[in-house]
Amino acid sequence: ALGDDPASRTVRAALTPRVRLVELPLHGTLPEKIRVRAEGRPLVRVDRGGGRPGEPDDAVRAVLRAAGTILVADYGRGTATAVRPWLAEAARRV
């Protein structure tokens, strides 16, 4: 899920030339984990953002129905929950 925040725009810009993105809407900002290091050692991690994915639209559902392989890694942020009905349908044929 990507939104309209700076982090989402950065991810979108990095991926768009390489893959076809079919996005879930994101309500809020993309979660970010910022690691601060000094002399090669971690000092602190700052977490910010925390938007929640919206409902998949027709384009997302069509991609899930047609996919030969599906990987969902959402770190507990709700993406799997948002697409679970379509994942269950796909699991019967993948």
Short mmCIF file of N, CA and C in Angstrom, two decimals:
data_model
loop_
_atom_site.label_atom_id
_atom_site.label_comp_id
_atom_site.label_asym_id
_atom_site.label_seq_id
_atom_site.Cartn_x
_atom_site.Cartn_y
_atom_site.Cartn_z
N ALA A 1 0.84 -1.17 0.00
CA ALA A 1 0.00 0.00 0.00
C ALA A 1 0.89 1.24 0.00
N LEU A 2 0.58 2.16 -0.87
CA LEU A 2 1.32 3.41 -0.96
C LEU A 2 0.35 4.57 -0.92
N GLY A 3 0.79 5.66 -0.31
CA GLY A 3 -0.04 6.85 -0.20
C GLY A 3 0.50 7.98 -1.04
N ASP A 4 0.31 9.19 -0.55
CA ASP A 4 0.76 10.38 -1.26
C ASP A 4 1.78 11.15 -0.44
N ASP A 5 2.43 10.47 0.49
CA ASP A 5 3.44 11.10 1.34
C ASP A 5 4.82 10.98 0.70
N PRO A 6 5.82 11.70 1.19
CA PRO A 6 7.16 11.64 0.59
C PRO A 6 7.76 10.23 0.53
N ALA A 7 7.60 9.44 1.58
CA ALA A 7 8.17 8.08 1.57
C ALA A 7 7.50 7.22 0.50
N SER A 8 6.19 7.33 0.37
CA SER A 8 5.47 6.57 -0.67
C SER A 8 5.93 6.99 -2.05
N ARG A 9 6.11 8.29 -2.25
CA ARG A 9 6.56 8.76 -3.56
C ARG A 9 7.97 8.25 -3.88
N THR A 10 8.83 8.18 -2.87
CA THR A 10 10.19 7.66 -3.07
C THR A 10 10.15 6.19 -3.48
N VAL A 11 9.36 5.40 -2.78
CA VAL A 11 9.24 3.97 -3.10
C VAL A 11 8.67 3.80 -4.50
N ARG A 12 7.61 4.54 -4.80
CA ARG A 12 6.98 4.45 -6.12
C ARG A 12 7.97 4.81 -7.22
N ALA A 13 8.73 5.87 -7.04
CA ALA A 13 9.71 6.29 -8.05
C ALA A 13 10.80 5.25 -8.25
N ALA A 14 11.20 4.58 -7.18
CA ALA A 14 12.24 3.56 -7.29
C ALA A 14 11.74 2.30 -7.98
N LEU A 15 10.48 1.94 -7.76
CA LEU A 15 9.95 0.68 -8.29
C LEU A 15 9.35 0.80 -9.68
N THR A 16 8.74 1.93 -9.99
CA THR A 16 7.99 2.06 -11.24
C THR A 16 8.81 1.73 -12.49
N PRO A 17 10.07 2.13 -12.60
CA PRO A 17 10.81 1.77 -13.81
C PRO A 17 11.11 0.27 -13.92
N ARG A 18 10.98 -0.46 -12.81
CA ARG A 18 11.40 -1.86 -12.80
C ARG A 18 10.26 -2.87 -12.77
N VAL A 19 9.14 -2.48 -12.19
CA VAL A 19 8.01 -3.39 -12.05
C VAL A 19 6.71 -2.65 -12.33
N ARG A 20 5.68 -3.41 -12.61
CA ARG A 20 4.35 -2.81 -12.77
C ARG A 20 3.71 -2.76 -11.39
N LEU A 21 3.45 -1.58 -10.89
CA LEU A 21 2.84 -1.43 -9.58
C LEU A 21 1.32 -1.42 -9.72
N VAL A 22 0.68 -2.22 -8.91
CA VAL A 22 -0.77 -2.18 -8.76
C VAL A 22 -0.98 -1.95 -7.28
N GLU A 23 -1.35 -0.76 -6.92
CA GLU A 23 -1.29 -0.32 -5.52
C GLU A 23 -2.60 -0.46 -4.77
N LEU A 24 -2.47 -0.85 -3.52
CA LEU A 24 -3.56 -0.68 -2.56
C LEU A 24 -3.49 0.77 -2.10
N PRO A 25 -4.63 1.40 -1.86
CA PRO A 25 -4.58 2.75 -1.30
C PRO A 25 -4.06 2.70 0.13
N LEU A 26 -3.42 3.75 0.55
CA LEU A 26 -2.91 3.85 1.92
C LEU A 26 -3.54 5.06 2.58
N HIS A 27 -4.19 4.84 3.70
CA HIS A 27 -4.78 5.93 4.49
C HIS A 27 -3.75 6.33 5.54
N GLY A 28 -3.12 7.48 5.34
CA GLY A 28 -2.05 7.92 6.23
C GLY A 28 -0.72 7.85 5.50
N THR A 29 0.35 7.79 6.27
CA THR A 29 1.68 7.82 5.68
C THR A 29 2.33 6.44 5.73
N LEU A 30 3.23 6.21 4.79
CA LEU A 30 3.95 4.95 4.71
C LEU A 30 4.83 4.79 5.95
N PRO A 31 4.78 3.65 6.61
CA PRO A 31 5.67 3.44 7.77
C PRO A 31 7.14 3.49 7.34
N GLU A 32 7.94 4.15 8.15
CA GLU A 32 9.38 4.25 7.91
C GLU A 32 10.12 3.83 9.17
N LYS A 33 11.22 3.15 8.98
CA LYS A 33 12.13 2.81 10.07
C LYS A 33 13.46 3.47 9.73
N ILE A 34 13.84 4.44 10.51
CA ILE A 34 15.06 5.21 10.26
C ILE A 34 16.10 4.80 11.29
N ARG A 35 17.22 4.30 10.81
CA ARG A 35 18.28 3.86 11.71
C ARG A 35 19.39 4.89 11.75
N VAL A 36 19.73 5.35 12.94
CA VAL A 36 20.79 6.33 13.14
C VAL A 36 22.02 5.57 13.62
N ARG A 37 23.13 5.77 12.92
CA ARG A 37 24.37 5.08 13.27
C ARG A 37 25.49 6.09 13.45
N ALA A 38 26.47 5.72 14.26
CA ALA A 38 27.67 6.53 14.45
C ALA A 38 28.86 5.58 14.48
N GLU A 39 29.84 5.88 13.67
CA GLU A 39 31.04 5.05 13.57
C GLU A 39 30.68 3.58 13.32
N GLY A 40 29.67 3.38 12.45
CA GLY A 40 29.28 2.03 12.08
C GLY A 40 28.43 1.29 13.09
N ARG A 41 28.08 1.93 14.17
CA ARG A 41 27.30 1.27 15.23
C ARG A 41 25.90 1.89 15.32
N PRO A 42 24.90 1.04 15.50
CA PRO A 42 23.55 1.59 15.64
C PRO A 42 23.38 2.33 16.96
N LEU A 43 22.76 3.49 16.88
CA LEU A 43 22.46 4.29 18.07
C LEU A 43 20.98 4.19 18.44
N VAL A 44 20.14 4.39 17.45
CA VAL A 44 18.71 4.43 17.72
C VAL A 44 17.96 4.17 16.42
N ARG A 45 16.75 3.66 16.56
CA ARG A 45 15.86 3.52 15.41
C ARG A 45 14.63 4.38 15.68
N VAL A 46 14.28 5.18 14.70
CA VAL A 46 13.11 6.05 14.81
C VAL A 46 12.05 5.50 13.86
N ASP A 47 10.90 5.18 14.39
CA ASP A 47 9.78 4.71 13.57
C ASP A 47 8.80 5.85 13.41
N ARG A 48 8.33 6.04 12.20
CA ARG A 48 7.29 7.05 11.97
C ARG A 48 6.37 6.57 10.86
N GLY A 49 5.27 7.26 10.75
CA GLY A 49 4.27 6.83 9.78
C GLY A 49 3.37 5.79 10.41
N GLY A 50 2.59 5.16 9.63
CA GLY A 50 1.73 4.13 10.16
C GLY A 50 0.35 4.13 9.54
N GLY A 51 0.29 4.45 8.27
CA GLY A 51 -0.99 4.40 7.58
C GLY A 51 -1.52 2.98 7.50
N ARG A 52 -2.79 2.87 7.19
CA ARG A 52 -3.43 1.57 7.06
C ARG A 52 -3.90 1.41 5.62
N PRO A 53 -3.75 0.20 5.08
CA PRO A 53 -4.19 -0.02 3.70
C PRO A 53 -5.70 0.04 3.57
N GLY A 54 -6.14 0.53 2.43
CA GLY A 54 -7.57 0.55 2.13
C GLY A 54 -7.97 -0.74 1.44
N GLU A 55 -9.20 -0.77 1.00
CA GLU A 55 -9.72 -1.95 0.30
C GLU A 55 -9.12 -2.04 -1.10
N PRO A 56 -8.82 -3.26 -1.54
CA PRO A 56 -8.29 -3.41 -2.89
C PRO A 56 -9.34 -3.04 -3.94
N ASP A 57 -8.89 -2.36 -4.98
CA ASP A 57 -9.81 -2.01 -6.06
C ASP A 57 -9.83 -3.13 -7.10
N ASP A 58 -10.56 -2.91 -8.19
CA ASP A 58 -10.69 -3.95 -9.22
C ASP A 58 -9.34 -4.36 -9.79
N ALA A 59 -8.43 -3.40 -9.98
CA ALA A 59 -7.12 -3.72 -10.56
C ALA A 59 -6.33 -4.65 -9.64
N VAL A 60 -6.35 -4.39 -8.34
CA VAL A 60 -5.64 -5.25 -7.38
C VAL A 60 -6.26 -6.63 -7.37
N ARG A 61 -7.58 -6.71 -7.33
CA ARG A 61 -8.25 -8.02 -7.30
C ARG A 61 -7.94 -8.81 -8.56
N ALA A 62 -7.90 -8.14 -9.71
CA ALA A 62 -7.61 -8.83 -10.97
C ALA A 62 -6.19 -9.40 -10.96
N VAL A 63 -5.24 -8.64 -10.45
CA VAL A 63 -3.86 -9.12 -10.38
C VAL A 63 -3.76 -10.33 -9.45
N LEU A 64 -4.43 -10.27 -8.31
CA LEU A 64 -4.40 -11.40 -7.38
C LEU A 64 -5.04 -12.64 -8.00
N ARG A 65 -6.11 -12.45 -8.77
CA ARG A 65 -6.75 -13.60 -9.42
C ARG A 65 -5.86 -14.22 -10.48
N ALA A 66 -5.06 -13.41 -11.16
CA ALA A 66 -4.25 -13.90 -12.28
C ALA A 66 -2.84 -14.34 -11.88
N ALA A 67 -2.41 -14.03 -10.67
CA ALA A 67 -1.02 -14.28 -10.27
C ALA A 67 -0.72 -15.77 -10.15
N GLY A 68 0.49 -16.14 -10.56
CA GLY A 68 0.98 -17.50 -10.37
C GLY A 68 1.66 -17.67 -9.04
N THR A 69 2.17 -16.59 -8.50
CA THR A 69 2.83 -16.59 -7.19
C THR A 69 2.46 -15.30 -6.48
N ILE A 70 2.22 -15.40 -5.18
CA ILE A 70 1.88 -14.21 -4.39
C ILE A 70 2.70 -14.23 -3.11
N LEU A 71 3.37 -13.13 -2.83
CA LEU A 71 4.12 -12.96 -1.60
C LEU A 71 3.59 -11.72 -0.89
N VAL A 72 3.19 -11.89 0.36
CA VAL A 72 2.72 -10.76 1.16
C VAL A 72 3.62 -10.65 2.38
N ALA A 73 4.31 -9.53 2.51
CA ALA A 73 5.14 -9.26 3.68
C ALA A 73 4.75 -7.87 4.17
N ASP A 74 3.87 -7.83 5.15
CA ASP A 74 3.33 -6.53 5.56
C ASP A 74 3.72 -6.13 6.98
N TYR A 75 4.52 -6.94 7.65
CA TYR A 75 5.01 -6.61 8.99
C TYR A 75 3.86 -6.26 9.94
N GLY A 76 2.74 -6.94 9.78
CA GLY A 76 1.61 -6.71 10.67
C GLY A 76 0.88 -5.40 10.45
N ARG A 77 1.05 -4.80 9.29
CA ARG A 77 0.46 -3.48 9.04
C ARG A 77 -0.93 -3.53 8.43
N GLY A 78 -1.47 -4.72 8.16
CA GLY A 78 -2.85 -4.82 7.70
C GLY A 78 -3.05 -5.13 6.23
N THR A 79 -1.99 -5.18 5.45
CA THR A 79 -2.15 -5.48 4.03
C THR A 79 -2.70 -6.89 3.83
N ALA A 80 -2.16 -7.85 4.56
CA ALA A 80 -2.64 -9.23 4.42
C ALA A 80 -4.12 -9.31 4.75
N THR A 81 -4.54 -8.61 5.78
CA THR A 81 -5.96 -8.61 6.15
C THR A 81 -6.81 -8.02 5.04
N ALA A 82 -6.33 -6.95 4.42
CA ALA A 82 -7.09 -6.27 3.37
C ALA A 82 -7.28 -7.16 2.15
N VAL A 83 -6.32 -8.04 1.85
CA VAL A 83 -6.41 -8.87 0.65
C VAL A 83 -6.70 -10.34 0.95
N ARG A 84 -6.90 -10.68 2.21
CA ARG A 84 -7.08 -12.09 2.61
C ARG A 84 -8.15 -12.84 1.80
N PRO A 85 -9.33 -12.28 1.55
CA PRO A 85 -10.32 -13.04 0.77
C PRO A 85 -9.81 -13.43 -0.61
N TRP A 86 -9.05 -12.55 -1.25
CA TRP A 86 -8.53 -12.84 -2.58
C TRP A 86 -7.33 -13.77 -2.50
N LEU A 87 -6.57 -13.71 -1.41
CA LEU A 87 -5.47 -14.66 -1.20
C LEU A 87 -6.02 -16.07 -1.03
N ALA A 88 -7.10 -16.20 -0.29
CA ALA A 88 -7.71 -17.52 -0.08
C ALA A 88 -8.19 -18.10 -1.40
N GLU A 89 -8.79 -17.26 -2.23
CA GLU A 89 -9.24 -17.71 -3.55
C GLU A 89 -8.05 -18.14 -4.40
N ALA A 90 -6.99 -17.35 -4.38
CA ALA A 90 -5.79 -17.67 -5.18
C ALA A 90 -5.11 -18.94 -4.68
N ALA A 91 -5.14 -19.18 -3.38
CA ALA A 91 -4.46 -20.36 -2.81
C ALA A 91 -5.06 -21.65 -3.35
N ARG A 92 -6.30 -21.64 -3.73
CA ARG A 92 -6.93 -22.85 -4.26
C ARG A 92 -6.38 -23.23 -5.63
N ARG A 93 -5.80 -22.28 -6.33
CA ARG A 93 -5.31 -22.59 -7.68
C ARG A 93 -3.81 -22.43 -7.85
N VAL A 94 -3.14 -21.77 -6.91
CA VAL A 94 -1.69 -21.56 -7.04
C VAL A 94 -0.96 -22.75 -6.46
#
